GROMACS .gro file of C-alpha atoms in nm:
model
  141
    1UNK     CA    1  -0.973   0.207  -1.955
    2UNK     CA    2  -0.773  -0.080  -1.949
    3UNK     CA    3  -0.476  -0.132  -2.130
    4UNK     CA    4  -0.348  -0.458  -2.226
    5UNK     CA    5   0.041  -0.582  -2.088
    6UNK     CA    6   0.234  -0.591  -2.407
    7UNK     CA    7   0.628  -0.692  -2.372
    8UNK     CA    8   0.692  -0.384  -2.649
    9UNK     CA    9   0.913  -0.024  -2.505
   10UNK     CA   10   0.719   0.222  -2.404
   11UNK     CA   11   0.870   0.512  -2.505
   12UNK     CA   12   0.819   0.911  -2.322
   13UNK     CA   13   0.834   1.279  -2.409
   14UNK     CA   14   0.797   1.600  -2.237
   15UNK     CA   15   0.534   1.861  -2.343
   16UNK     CA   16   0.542   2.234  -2.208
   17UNK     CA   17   0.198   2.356  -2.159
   18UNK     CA   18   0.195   2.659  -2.373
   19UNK     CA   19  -0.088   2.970  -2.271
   20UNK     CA   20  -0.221   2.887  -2.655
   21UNK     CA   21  -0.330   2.524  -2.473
   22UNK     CA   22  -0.544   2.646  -2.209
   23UNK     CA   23  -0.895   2.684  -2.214
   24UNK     CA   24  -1.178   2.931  -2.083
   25UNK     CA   25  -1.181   2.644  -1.776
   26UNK     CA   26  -0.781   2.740  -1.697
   27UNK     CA   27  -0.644   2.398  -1.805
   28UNK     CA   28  -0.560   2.226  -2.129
   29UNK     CA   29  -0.828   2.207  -2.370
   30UNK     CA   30  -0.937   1.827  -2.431
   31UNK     CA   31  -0.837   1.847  -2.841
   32UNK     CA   32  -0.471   1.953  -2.712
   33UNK     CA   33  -0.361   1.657  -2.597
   34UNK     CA   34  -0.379   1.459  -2.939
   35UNK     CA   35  -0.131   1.770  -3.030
   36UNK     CA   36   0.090   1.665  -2.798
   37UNK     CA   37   0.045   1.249  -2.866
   38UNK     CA   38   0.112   1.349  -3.209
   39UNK     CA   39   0.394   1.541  -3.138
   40UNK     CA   40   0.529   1.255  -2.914
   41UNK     CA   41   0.468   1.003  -3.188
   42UNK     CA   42   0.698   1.180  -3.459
   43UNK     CA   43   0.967   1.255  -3.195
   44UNK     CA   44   0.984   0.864  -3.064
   45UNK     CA   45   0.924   0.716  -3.444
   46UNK     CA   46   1.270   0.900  -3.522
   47UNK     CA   47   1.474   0.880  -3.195
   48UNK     CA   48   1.329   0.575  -3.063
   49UNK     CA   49   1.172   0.351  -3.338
   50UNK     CA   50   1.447   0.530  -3.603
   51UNK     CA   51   1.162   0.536  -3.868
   52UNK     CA   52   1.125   0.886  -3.932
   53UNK     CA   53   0.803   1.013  -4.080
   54UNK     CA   54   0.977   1.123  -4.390
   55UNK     CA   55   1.084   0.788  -4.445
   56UNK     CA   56   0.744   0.688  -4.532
   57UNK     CA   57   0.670   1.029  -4.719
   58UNK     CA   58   0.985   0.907  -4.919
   59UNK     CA   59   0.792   0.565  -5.000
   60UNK     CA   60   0.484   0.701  -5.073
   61UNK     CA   61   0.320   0.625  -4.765
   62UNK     CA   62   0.168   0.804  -4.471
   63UNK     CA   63  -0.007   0.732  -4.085
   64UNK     CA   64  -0.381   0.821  -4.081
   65UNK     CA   65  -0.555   0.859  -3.778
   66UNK     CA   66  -0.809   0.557  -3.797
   67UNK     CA   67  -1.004   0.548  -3.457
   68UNK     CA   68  -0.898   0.734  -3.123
   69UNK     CA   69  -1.054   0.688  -2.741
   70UNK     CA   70  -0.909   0.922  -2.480
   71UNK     CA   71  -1.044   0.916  -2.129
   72UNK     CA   72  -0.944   1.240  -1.936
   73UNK     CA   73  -0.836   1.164  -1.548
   74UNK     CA   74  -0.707   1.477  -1.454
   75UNK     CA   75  -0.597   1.804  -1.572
   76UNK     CA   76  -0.305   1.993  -1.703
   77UNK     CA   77  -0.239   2.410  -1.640
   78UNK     CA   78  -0.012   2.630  -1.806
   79UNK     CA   79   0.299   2.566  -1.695
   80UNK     CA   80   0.276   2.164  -1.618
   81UNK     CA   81   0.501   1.936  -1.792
   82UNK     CA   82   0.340   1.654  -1.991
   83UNK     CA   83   0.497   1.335  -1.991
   84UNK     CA   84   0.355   1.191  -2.316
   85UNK     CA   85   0.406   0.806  -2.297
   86UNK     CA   86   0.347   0.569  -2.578
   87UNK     CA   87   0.334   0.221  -2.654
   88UNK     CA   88   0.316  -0.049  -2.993
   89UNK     CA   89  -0.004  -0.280  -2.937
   90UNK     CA   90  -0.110  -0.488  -3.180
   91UNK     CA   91  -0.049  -0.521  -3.611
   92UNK     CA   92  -0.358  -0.617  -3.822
   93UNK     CA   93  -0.287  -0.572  -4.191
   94UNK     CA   94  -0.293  -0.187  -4.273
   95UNK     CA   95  -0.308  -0.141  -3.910
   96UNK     CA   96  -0.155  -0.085  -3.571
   97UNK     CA   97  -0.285   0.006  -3.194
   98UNK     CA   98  -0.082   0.266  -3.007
   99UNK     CA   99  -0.085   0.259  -2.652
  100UNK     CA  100  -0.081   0.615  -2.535
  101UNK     CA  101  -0.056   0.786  -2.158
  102UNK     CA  102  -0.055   1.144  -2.079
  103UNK     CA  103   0.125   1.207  -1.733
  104UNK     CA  104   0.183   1.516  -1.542
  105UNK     CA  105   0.528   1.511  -1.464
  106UNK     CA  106   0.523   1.717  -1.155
  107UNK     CA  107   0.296   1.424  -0.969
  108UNK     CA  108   0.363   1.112  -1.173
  109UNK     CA  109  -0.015   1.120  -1.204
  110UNK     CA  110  -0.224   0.998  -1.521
  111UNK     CA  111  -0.419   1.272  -1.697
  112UNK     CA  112  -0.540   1.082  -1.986
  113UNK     CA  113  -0.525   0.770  -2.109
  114UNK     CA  114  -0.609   0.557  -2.445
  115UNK     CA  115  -0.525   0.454  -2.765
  116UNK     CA  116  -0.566   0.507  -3.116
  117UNK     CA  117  -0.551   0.344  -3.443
  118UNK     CA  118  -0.339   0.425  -3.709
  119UNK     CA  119  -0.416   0.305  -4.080
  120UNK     CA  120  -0.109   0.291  -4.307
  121UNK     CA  121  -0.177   0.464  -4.629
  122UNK     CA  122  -0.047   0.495  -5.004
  123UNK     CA  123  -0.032   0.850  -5.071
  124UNK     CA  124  -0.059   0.801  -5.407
  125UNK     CA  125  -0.365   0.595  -5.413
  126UNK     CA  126  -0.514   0.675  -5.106
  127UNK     CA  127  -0.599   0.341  -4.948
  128UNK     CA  128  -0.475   0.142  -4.689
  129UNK     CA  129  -0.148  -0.098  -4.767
  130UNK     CA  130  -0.058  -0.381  -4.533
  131UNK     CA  131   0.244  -0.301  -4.286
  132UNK     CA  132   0.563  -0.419  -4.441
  133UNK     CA  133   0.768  -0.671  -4.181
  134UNK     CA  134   1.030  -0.448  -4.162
  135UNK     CA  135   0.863  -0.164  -4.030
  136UNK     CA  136   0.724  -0.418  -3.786
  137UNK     CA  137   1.025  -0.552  -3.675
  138UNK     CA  138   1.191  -0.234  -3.663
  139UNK     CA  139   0.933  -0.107  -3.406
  140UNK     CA  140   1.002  -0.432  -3.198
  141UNK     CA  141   1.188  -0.342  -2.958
   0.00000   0.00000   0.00000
């Protein structure tokens, strides 16, 4: 997969591989790694982006998985560190493009990479609302 150059921070966290992650193959089972590109997407949208999820909780808004393609390079074992690396694409509307890379630490090799959509939704109405410019601009850097 090809990923486009964008001039927007990418942005990394480190993932354990737990025993609870591996499967009957004796590495990480494929639907694990959106665990941990979730779980590197919450940590960077506070520390990095400093837009907390329960800042939009507190406006009555929410990130909903729209779309997601993962291609898997290599695998993970128990034990491994995964570097979790994410990037802003593009804005459309309601929507925005993450960038997102799963490293393992130990060889500074790709184990998957892709990107997903995410559709910002009104939790009170349940539909998609168009990204306000500050939460753009705030996740410009």
């Amino acid at each position: 997969m090809i990923i486009e150059k964008n001039s927007n921070s990418i942005f990394e966290t480190e993932i354990i591989v737990r025993p609870d992650d591996i499967d009957m193959n004796n590495h990480v089972h494929n639907s694990k790694y959106l665990d941990y590109i979730q779980t590197a997407r919450f940590i960077q949208m506070r520390d990095n982006y400093k837009v907390p999820m329960e800042e939009y909780v507190s406006k009555g808004l929410n990130w909903f998985a729209s779309a997601v393609h993962l291609e898997y390079k290599r695998e993970l074992k128990f034990g491994d560190i995964a570097l979790v690396k994410t990037q802003v694409g593009d804005w459309s509307g309601a929507q925005v493009t993450i960038n997102v890379w799963v490293y393992n630490k130990a060889t500074n090799k790709v184990c998957v990479e892709g990107k997903i959509l995410y559709t910002l939704v009104s939790l009170t109405s349940s539909r998609p609302v168009r990204i306000p410019d500050d939460i753009i601009r705030r996740h410009r850097i």
